[in-house]
Structures are given as C-alpha cells and as structure tokens.
Coordinates of C-alpha atoms in Angstrom, one line a residue:
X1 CA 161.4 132.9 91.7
X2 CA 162.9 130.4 89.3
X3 CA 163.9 128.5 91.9
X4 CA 160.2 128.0 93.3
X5 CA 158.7 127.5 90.3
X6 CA 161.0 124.2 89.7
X7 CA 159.8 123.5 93.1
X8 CA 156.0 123.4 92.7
X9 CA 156.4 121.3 89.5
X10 CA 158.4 118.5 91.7
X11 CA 155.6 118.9 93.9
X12 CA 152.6 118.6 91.5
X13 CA 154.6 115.5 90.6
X14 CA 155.2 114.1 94.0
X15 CA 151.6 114.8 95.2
X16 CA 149.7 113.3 92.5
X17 CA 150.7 109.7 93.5
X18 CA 150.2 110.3 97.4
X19 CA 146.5 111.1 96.7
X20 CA 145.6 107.8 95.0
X21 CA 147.8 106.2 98.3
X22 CA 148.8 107.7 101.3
X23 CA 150.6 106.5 103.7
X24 CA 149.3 103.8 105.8
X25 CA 149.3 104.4 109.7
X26 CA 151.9 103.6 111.7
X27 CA 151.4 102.1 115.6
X28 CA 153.1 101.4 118.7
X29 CA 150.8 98.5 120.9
X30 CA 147.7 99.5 122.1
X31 CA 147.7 100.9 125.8
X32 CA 145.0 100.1 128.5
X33 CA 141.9 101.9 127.7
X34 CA 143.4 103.8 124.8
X35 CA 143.2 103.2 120.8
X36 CA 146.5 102.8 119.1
X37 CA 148.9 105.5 119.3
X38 CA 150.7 106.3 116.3
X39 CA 154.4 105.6 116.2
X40 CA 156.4 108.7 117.6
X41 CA 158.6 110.4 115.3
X42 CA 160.3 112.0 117.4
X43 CA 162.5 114.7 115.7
X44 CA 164.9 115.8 118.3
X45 CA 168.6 115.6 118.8
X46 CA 170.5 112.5 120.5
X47 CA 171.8 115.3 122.8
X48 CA 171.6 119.0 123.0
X49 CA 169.2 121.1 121.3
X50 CA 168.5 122.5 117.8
X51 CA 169.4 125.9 116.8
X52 CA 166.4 127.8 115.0
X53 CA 165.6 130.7 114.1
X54 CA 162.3 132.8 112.7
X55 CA 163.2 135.3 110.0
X56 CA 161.2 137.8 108.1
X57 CA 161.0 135.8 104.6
X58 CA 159.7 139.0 103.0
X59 CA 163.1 140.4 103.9
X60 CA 166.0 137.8 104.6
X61 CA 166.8 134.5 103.9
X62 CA 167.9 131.2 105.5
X63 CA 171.4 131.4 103.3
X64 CA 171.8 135.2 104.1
X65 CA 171.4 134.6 108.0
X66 CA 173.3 131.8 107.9
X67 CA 176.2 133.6 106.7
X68 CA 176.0 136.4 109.1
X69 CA 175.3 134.1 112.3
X70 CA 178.3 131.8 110.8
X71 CA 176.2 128.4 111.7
X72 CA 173.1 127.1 109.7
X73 CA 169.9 127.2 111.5
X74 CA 168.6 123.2 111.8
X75 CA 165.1 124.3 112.2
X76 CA 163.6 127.7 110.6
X77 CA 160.0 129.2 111.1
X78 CA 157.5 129.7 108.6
X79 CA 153.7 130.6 108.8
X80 CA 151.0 130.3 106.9
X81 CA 147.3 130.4 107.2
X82 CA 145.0 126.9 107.7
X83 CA 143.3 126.0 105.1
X84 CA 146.2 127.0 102.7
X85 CA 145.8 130.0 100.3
X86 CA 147.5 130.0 96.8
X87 CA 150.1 132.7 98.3
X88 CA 150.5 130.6 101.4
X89 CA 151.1 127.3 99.0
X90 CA 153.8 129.3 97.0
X91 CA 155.2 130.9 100.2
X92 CA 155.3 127.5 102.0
X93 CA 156.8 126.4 98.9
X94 CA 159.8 129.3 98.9
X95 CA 160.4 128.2 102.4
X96 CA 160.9 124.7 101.3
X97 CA 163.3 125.5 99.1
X98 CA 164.8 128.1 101.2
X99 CA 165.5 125.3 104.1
X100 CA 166.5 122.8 101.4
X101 CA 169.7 124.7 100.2
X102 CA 170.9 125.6 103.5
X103 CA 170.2 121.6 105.0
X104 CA 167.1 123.2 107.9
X105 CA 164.2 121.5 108.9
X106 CA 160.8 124.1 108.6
X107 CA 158.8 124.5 111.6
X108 CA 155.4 125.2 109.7
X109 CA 153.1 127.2 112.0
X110 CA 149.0 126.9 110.9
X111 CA 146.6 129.4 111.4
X112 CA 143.0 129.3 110.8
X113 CA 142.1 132.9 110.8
X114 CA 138.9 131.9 109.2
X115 CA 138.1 129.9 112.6
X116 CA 138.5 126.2 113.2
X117 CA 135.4 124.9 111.3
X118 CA 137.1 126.0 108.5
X119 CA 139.6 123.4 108.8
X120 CA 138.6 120.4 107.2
X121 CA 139.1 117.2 106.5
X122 CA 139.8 118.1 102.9
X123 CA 141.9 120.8 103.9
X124 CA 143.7 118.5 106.2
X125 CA 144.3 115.9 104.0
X126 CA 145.8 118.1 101.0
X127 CA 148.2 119.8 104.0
X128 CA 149.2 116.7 104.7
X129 CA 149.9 115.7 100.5
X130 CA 152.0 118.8 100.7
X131 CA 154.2 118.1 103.5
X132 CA 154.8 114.2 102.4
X133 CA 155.7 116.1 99.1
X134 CA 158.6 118.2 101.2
X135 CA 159.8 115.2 102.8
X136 CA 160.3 113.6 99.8
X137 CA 162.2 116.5 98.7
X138 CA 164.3 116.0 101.8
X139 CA 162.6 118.7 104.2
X140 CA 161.4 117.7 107.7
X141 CA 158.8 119.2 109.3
X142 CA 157.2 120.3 112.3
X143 CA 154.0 121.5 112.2
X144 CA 152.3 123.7 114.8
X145 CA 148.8 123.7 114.4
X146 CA 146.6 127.0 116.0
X147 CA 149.4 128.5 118.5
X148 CA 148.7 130.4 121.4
X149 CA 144.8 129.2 121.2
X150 CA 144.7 130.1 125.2
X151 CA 145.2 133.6 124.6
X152 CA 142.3 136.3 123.5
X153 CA 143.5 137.3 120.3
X154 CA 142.8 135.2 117.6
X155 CA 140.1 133.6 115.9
X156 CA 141.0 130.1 117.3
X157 CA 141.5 131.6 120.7
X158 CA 139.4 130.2 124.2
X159 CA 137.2 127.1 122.5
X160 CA 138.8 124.5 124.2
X161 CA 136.3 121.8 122.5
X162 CA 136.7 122.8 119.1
X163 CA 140.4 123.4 119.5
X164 CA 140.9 120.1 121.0
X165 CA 138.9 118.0 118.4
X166 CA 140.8 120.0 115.6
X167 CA 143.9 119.5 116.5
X168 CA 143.2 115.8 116.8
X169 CA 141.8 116.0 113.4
X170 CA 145.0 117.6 111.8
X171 CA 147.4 115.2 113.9
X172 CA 145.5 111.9 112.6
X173 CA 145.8 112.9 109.0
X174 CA 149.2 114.2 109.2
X175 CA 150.6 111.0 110.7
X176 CA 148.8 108.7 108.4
X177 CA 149.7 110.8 105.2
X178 CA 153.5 112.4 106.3
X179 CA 154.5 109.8 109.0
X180 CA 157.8 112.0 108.8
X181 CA 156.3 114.9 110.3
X182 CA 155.7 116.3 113.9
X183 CA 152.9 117.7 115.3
X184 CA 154.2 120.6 118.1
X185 CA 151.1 121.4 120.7
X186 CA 152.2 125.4 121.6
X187 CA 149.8 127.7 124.1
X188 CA 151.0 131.0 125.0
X189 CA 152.7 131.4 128.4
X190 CA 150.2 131.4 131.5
X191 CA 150.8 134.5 132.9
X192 CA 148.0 137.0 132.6
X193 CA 145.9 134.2 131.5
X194 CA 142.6 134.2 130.9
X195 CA 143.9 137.8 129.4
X196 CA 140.7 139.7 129.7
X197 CA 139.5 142.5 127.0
X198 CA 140.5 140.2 123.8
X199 CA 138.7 140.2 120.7
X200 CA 137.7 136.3 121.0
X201 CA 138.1 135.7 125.1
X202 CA 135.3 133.2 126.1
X203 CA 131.8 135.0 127.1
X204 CA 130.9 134.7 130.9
X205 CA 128.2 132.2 131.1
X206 CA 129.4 130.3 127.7
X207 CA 129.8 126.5 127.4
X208 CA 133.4 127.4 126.1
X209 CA 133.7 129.4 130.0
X210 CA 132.6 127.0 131.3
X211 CA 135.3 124.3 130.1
X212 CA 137.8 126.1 131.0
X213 CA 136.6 127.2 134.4
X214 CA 139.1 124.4 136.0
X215 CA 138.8 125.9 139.6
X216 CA 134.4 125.3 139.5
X217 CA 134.7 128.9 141.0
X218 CA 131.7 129.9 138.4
X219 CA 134.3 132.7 136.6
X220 CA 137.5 132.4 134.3
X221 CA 140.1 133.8 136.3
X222 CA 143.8 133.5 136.7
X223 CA 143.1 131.0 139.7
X224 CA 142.6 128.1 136.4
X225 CA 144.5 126.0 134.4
X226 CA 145.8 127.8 131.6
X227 CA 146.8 125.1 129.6
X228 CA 144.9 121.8 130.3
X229 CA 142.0 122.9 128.6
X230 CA 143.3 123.2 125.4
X231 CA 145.7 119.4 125.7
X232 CA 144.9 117.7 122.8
X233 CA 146.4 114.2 124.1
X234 CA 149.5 112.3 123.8
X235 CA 148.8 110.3 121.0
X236 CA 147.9 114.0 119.1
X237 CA 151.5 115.3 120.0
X238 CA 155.1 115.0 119.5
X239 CA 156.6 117.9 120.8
X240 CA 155.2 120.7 123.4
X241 CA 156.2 124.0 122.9
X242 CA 155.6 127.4 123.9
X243 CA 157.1 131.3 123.0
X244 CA 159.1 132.7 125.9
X245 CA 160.0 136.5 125.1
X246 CA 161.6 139.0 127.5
X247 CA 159.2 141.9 126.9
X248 CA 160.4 144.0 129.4
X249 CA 160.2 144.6 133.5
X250 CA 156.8 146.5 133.9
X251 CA 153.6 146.9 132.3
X252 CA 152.6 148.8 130.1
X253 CA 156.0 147.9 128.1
X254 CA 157.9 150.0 126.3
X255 CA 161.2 150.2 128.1
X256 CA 164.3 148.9 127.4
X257 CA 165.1 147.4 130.8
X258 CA 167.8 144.7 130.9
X259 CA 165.9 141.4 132.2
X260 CA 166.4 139.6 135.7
X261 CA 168.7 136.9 136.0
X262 CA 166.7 133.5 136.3
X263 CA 164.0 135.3 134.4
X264 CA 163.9 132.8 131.4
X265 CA 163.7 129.3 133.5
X266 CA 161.1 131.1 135.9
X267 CA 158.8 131.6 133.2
X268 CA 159.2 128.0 131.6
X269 CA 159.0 126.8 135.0
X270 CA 155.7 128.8 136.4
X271 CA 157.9 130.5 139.1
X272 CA 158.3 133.8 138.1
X273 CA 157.6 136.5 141.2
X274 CA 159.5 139.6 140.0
X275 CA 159.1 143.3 138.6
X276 CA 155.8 141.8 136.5
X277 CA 154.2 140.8 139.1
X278 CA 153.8 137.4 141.3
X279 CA 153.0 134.9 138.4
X280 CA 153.9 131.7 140.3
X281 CA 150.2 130.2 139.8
X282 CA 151.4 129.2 136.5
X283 CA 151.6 125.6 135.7
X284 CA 155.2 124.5 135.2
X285 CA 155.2 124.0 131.5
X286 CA 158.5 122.3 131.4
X287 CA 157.3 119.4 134.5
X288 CA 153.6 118.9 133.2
X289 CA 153.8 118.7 129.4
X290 CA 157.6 117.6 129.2
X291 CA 159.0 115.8 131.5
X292 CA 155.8 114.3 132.8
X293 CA 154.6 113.6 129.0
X294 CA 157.5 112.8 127.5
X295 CA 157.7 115.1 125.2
X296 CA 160.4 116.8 124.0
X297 CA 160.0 121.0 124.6
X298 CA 161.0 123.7 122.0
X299 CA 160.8 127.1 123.2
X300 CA 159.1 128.1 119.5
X301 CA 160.5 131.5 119.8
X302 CA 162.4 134.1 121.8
X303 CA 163.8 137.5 122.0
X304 CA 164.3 140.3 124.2
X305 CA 163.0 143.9 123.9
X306 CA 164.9 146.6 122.5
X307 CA 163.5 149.7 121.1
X308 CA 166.2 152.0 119.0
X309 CA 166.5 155.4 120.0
X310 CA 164.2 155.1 122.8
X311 CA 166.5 155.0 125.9
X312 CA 167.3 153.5 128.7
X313 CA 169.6 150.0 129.0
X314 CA 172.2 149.9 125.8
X315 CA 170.9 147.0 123.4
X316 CA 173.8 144.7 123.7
X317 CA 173.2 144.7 128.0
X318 CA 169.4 144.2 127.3
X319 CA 169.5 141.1 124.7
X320 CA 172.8 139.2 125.8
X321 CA 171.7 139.4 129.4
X322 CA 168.6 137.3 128.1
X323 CA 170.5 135.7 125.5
X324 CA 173.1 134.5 128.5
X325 CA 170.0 133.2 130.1
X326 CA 168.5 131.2 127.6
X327 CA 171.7 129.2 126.4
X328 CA 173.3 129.3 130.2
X329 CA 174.7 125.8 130.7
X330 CA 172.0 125.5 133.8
X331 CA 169.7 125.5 131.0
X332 CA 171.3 122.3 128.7
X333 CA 171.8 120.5 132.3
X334 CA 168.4 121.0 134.0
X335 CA 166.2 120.9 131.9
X336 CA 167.6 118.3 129.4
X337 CA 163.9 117.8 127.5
X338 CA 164.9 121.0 125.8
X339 CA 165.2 120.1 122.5
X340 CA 165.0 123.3 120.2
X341 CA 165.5 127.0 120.8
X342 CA 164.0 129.1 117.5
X343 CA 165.4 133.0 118.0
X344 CA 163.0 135.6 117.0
X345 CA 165.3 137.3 114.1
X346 CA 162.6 140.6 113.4
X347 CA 162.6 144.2 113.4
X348 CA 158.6 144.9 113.3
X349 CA 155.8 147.4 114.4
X350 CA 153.9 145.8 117.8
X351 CA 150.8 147.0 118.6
X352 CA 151.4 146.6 122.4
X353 CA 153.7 149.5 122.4
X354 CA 153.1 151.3 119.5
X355 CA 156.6 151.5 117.8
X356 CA 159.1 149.1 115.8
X357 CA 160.9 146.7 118.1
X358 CA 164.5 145.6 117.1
X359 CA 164.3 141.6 118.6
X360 CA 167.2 140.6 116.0
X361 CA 170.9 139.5 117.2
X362 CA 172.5 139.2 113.9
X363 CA 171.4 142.7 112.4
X364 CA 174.0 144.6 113.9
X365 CA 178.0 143.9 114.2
X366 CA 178.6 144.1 117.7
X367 CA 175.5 142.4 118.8
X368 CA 176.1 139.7 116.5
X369 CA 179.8 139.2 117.3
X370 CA 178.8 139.1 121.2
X371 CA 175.9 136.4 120.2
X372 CA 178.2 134.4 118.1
X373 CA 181.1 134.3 120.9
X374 CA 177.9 132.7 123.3
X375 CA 176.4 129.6 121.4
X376 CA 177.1 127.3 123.1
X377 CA 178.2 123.6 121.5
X378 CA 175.0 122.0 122.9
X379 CA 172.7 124.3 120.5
X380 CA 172.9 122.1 117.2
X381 CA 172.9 123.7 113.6
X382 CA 172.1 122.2 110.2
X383 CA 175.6 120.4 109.9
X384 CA 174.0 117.6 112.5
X385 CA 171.0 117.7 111.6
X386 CA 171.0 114.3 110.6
X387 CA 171.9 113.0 114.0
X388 CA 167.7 112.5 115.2
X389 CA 165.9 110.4 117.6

C-alpha cells in the first residue's frame, strides 16, 4: 500500500506538466489517399516472442509468480474499466508498480461497461496523461481498448460503427499524448460467431445488423465476416491480438478432455474441423490481420480446461498437451509474426459451466515443474525486455 501511495504522488507530479503539453504527434509520410499515419511503435521482440502472463492481482503478484515460474513475465495483464474509476486509477497504479519491480511491460485491457459514448475525449485524454506518466516511470504499455466487441456479451459488443469510431478516438489521443504506447485491436475468436442469445447481440433489422451483414444475405449468420466489421484501420493499430483458450472437445463444456493435437494453430488459423464442430469458415486471423497487415499478433491470453475433482483426463495430460501446442517449435517457425503469448494464470468461477476452473500452470508442483522443463528459449522474459523493435 505504501508502495502505491509513493506511486500516485510521482504521478500527480509527472501528470501535471503533460496537461499544459502533451506530446506532439509523430508521422511516417503520408500514403496515397490516406492522412498521415502516426509513427509505429512497435513493441515486439527482434526475434521470438514475449512471455506474459495474466494473474489474479487480488491474489498473486508479478514478484510471487515470477519466483514460482523461475523467469519474469515481460508483459503482465491488467484490466480496468474505460472511463477510469478511482479504484481502477489506484489498481492501474498497483499494477504499475507491481511490473516496475519485476522489469514487465502492462498490457492494460479497457472496458467501457458503461457503453462507448461514455468514452470521451476527456476521458481519453486523461488515460492517455496516465500512461505517459508510467512511461516515464519506466513502464511500457499496451493498451487494448473494448476486447472481444464481436461477441454478445458486453456492453460494447456488435456496434461495429461506434466501436470503430471509438477506437480511433482512443488511438489518436494515445499516440499524440504517450507516443510510447501500443494500441492492441483484439475480437474474440470467430467460431460461433454472431453467438446468438447474448445480452447485447445486434437486433435483426438494426443499422448495427445491418453493418455487419457482410454476406448481403439479409440475416447475421455465421456465413459473415466476424471480424472486418469491427477493423478499426492500420493507422489505429499496432498490434492484433486475439484469446485462444482450449475449453474443452464438446459443447456444452464441462469436461476435462485432453485437446487435439494441431488444435491451437487451427484456431488462429480458421481451420479448425474437429470434436467442436466444422469451424473452417473462420477468417484466418493470423493471414488477414498479421501477416497481411503487418502487424505483429499476441495471443492476449490462453489456457486449457481443467476442472478439480471432476474427472476424466489427469490435469497435467490436459494443460501440457495444449501447453506443447502452443510453444511447439512449428509455432515460433510458422508463424513468425507471433510476437507475445500472455498465459491465463486463474483459478475462477465461469458461468459457462457452473463451477471453478483451475487454468493455472504454476499453482501446483508437478504442473509447474512439467511447464517450466517446456519454455522454450524463443518465449522472451523480462531480462530482454529491453531488446524492442
């Protein structure tokens, strides 16, 4: 608490100046029928990809799961609602000082749960004043504004318009204020997409139906684009990004059930045709936003299944089997615009099943010894986290 405290006085400090003058913009040459794009900070590693991880802050910390993984994460996930809440400035703060001690960047995920007109220009711009306060500090950041907005589920979700102009929005002020920062565009993966029966899926008929009806067909459907809709543009975004869990073999889950092998790449790819179903009318993520944007991709979180006590495949076959998949050397060679993998490092309720799901790999000796003995060298930690393009 001390700790934080110190914090948010260096920060009232650094951010009184940067209101009175920000940053001015930064820009590469103006391309053919564009405005000027701002100059690309790019963030990733020279080779390889950054180790990250997302802990439960109310519960761990960077320096605790540090020492049990034996490696510093380079890039840890926070999140906090958008506009900022005193709690959420004192959390984000925490985190700050959190990554500062243990030398990690902060992946800062936003969410307007009050909707996007609620994120303003004012709001943007003191966001902004905080995280040009951080890098002055020495914290990098990445900053993932309104995740998974092609899903059903949250307040932001299925308004492709609103979403896009937004985004753009947050991305201007950010790279004029905190040139140092990222901005990570992140929709959920495509399959089951337009995921009918959520709180805030698009109304047949609607203007925000109709913008993503990307087939002309008349209905949302599976047969469209889940993704285009919602691209902000490249001179919005730094990084792509998108959560790839293993979640099981069959709906409903529930099951421990160790996954298939090529599962991961399948589903990064849009080529998945397994136990889940045929989901191969998925855009492939990794060809359209990253190698054909050139963007570099983080796969913002992932885990695999594993219920305690419920049954079936042991825990270590279930999450080293996906674990094995994930950092395969396949992985670092064909897909080399990888840049960050971020594991999800929770033990929580989820709603989908009904029970607490164990998606940690450092929690328990044997798992974590196993999970150690796989990183591979590619996946970078804090020591090189100095080492950016």
């Amino acid at each position: 608490m001390a700790a934080a405290a110190a914090l948010a006085m260096v920060l009232t400090t650094l951010l009184t100046p940067a209101l009175a003058s920000p940053t001015p913009p930064r820009t590469h040459p103006t391309a053919p029928g564009r405005g000027p794009v701002p100059a690309r900070v790019v963030l990733a590693p020279q080779s390889g990809a950054w180790l990250g991880v997302s802990i439960d802050w109310a519960n761990d910390s960077l320096s605790a799961y540090a020492d049990r993984l034996g490696r510093r994460p380079a890039v840890a996930v926070s999140f906090v609602q958008m506009p900022l809440t005193r709690d959420d400035r004192r959390n984000l703060d925490a985190a700050v000082d959190q990554a500062r001690q243990v030398g990690s960047m902060l992946l800062v995920t936003l969410e307007p749960h009050r909707g996007l007109a609620a994120v303003t220009p004012r709001a943007t711009t003191q966001l902004a004043m905080r995280l040009a306060g951080y890098q002055r500090l020495g914290v990098t950041t990445f900053v993932r504004f309104a995740h998974e907005m092609n899903g059903s589920w949250y307040p932001w979700s299925q308004d492709p318009a609103a979403y896009v102009r937004t985004f753009r929005q947050v991305a201007a002020t950010v790279h004029r204020i905190s040139p140092r920062s990222a901005m990570m565009w992140a929709p959920n993966y495509g399959g089951g997409y337009p995921f009918t029966g959520g709180r805030y899926q698009a109304p047949a008929g609607s203007e925000r139906a109709a913008l993503l009806d990307t087939d002309g067909d008349g209905a949302v459907t599976g047969a469209d684009d889940p993704y285009r809709p919602y691209w902000p543009g490249s001179a919005a975004v730094d990084w792509v990004g998108m959560s790839v869990y293993h979640w099981g073999s069959t709906y409903p889950w529930g099951e421990n059930e160790v996954p298939e092998p090529g599962k991961f790449a399948d589903l990064l790819h849009g080529t998945y045709d397994g136990l889940a179903g045929d989901e191969t009318g998925v855009p492939d993520f990794y060809a359209e936003y990253g190698v054909a944007m050139d963007r570099p991709v983080a796969v913002t979180e992932t885990a695999a299944f594993y219920v305690p006590g419920a049954g079936g495949a042991r825990e270590l076959a279930v999450k080293r089997a996906w674990w094995r998949q994930v950092l395969a050397p396949a992985i670092h060679r064909d897909l080399p615009m990888l840049k960050m993998v971020n594991w999800f490092e929770w033990s929580k309720p989820e709603p989908e099943v009904g029970t607490v799901v164990d998606w940690s790999v450092t929690r328990t000796k044997s798992i974590r010894t196993a999970f150690r003995r796989d990183l591979p060298g590619w996946l970078r930690g804090a020591s090189l986290a100095k080492d950016r393009g």
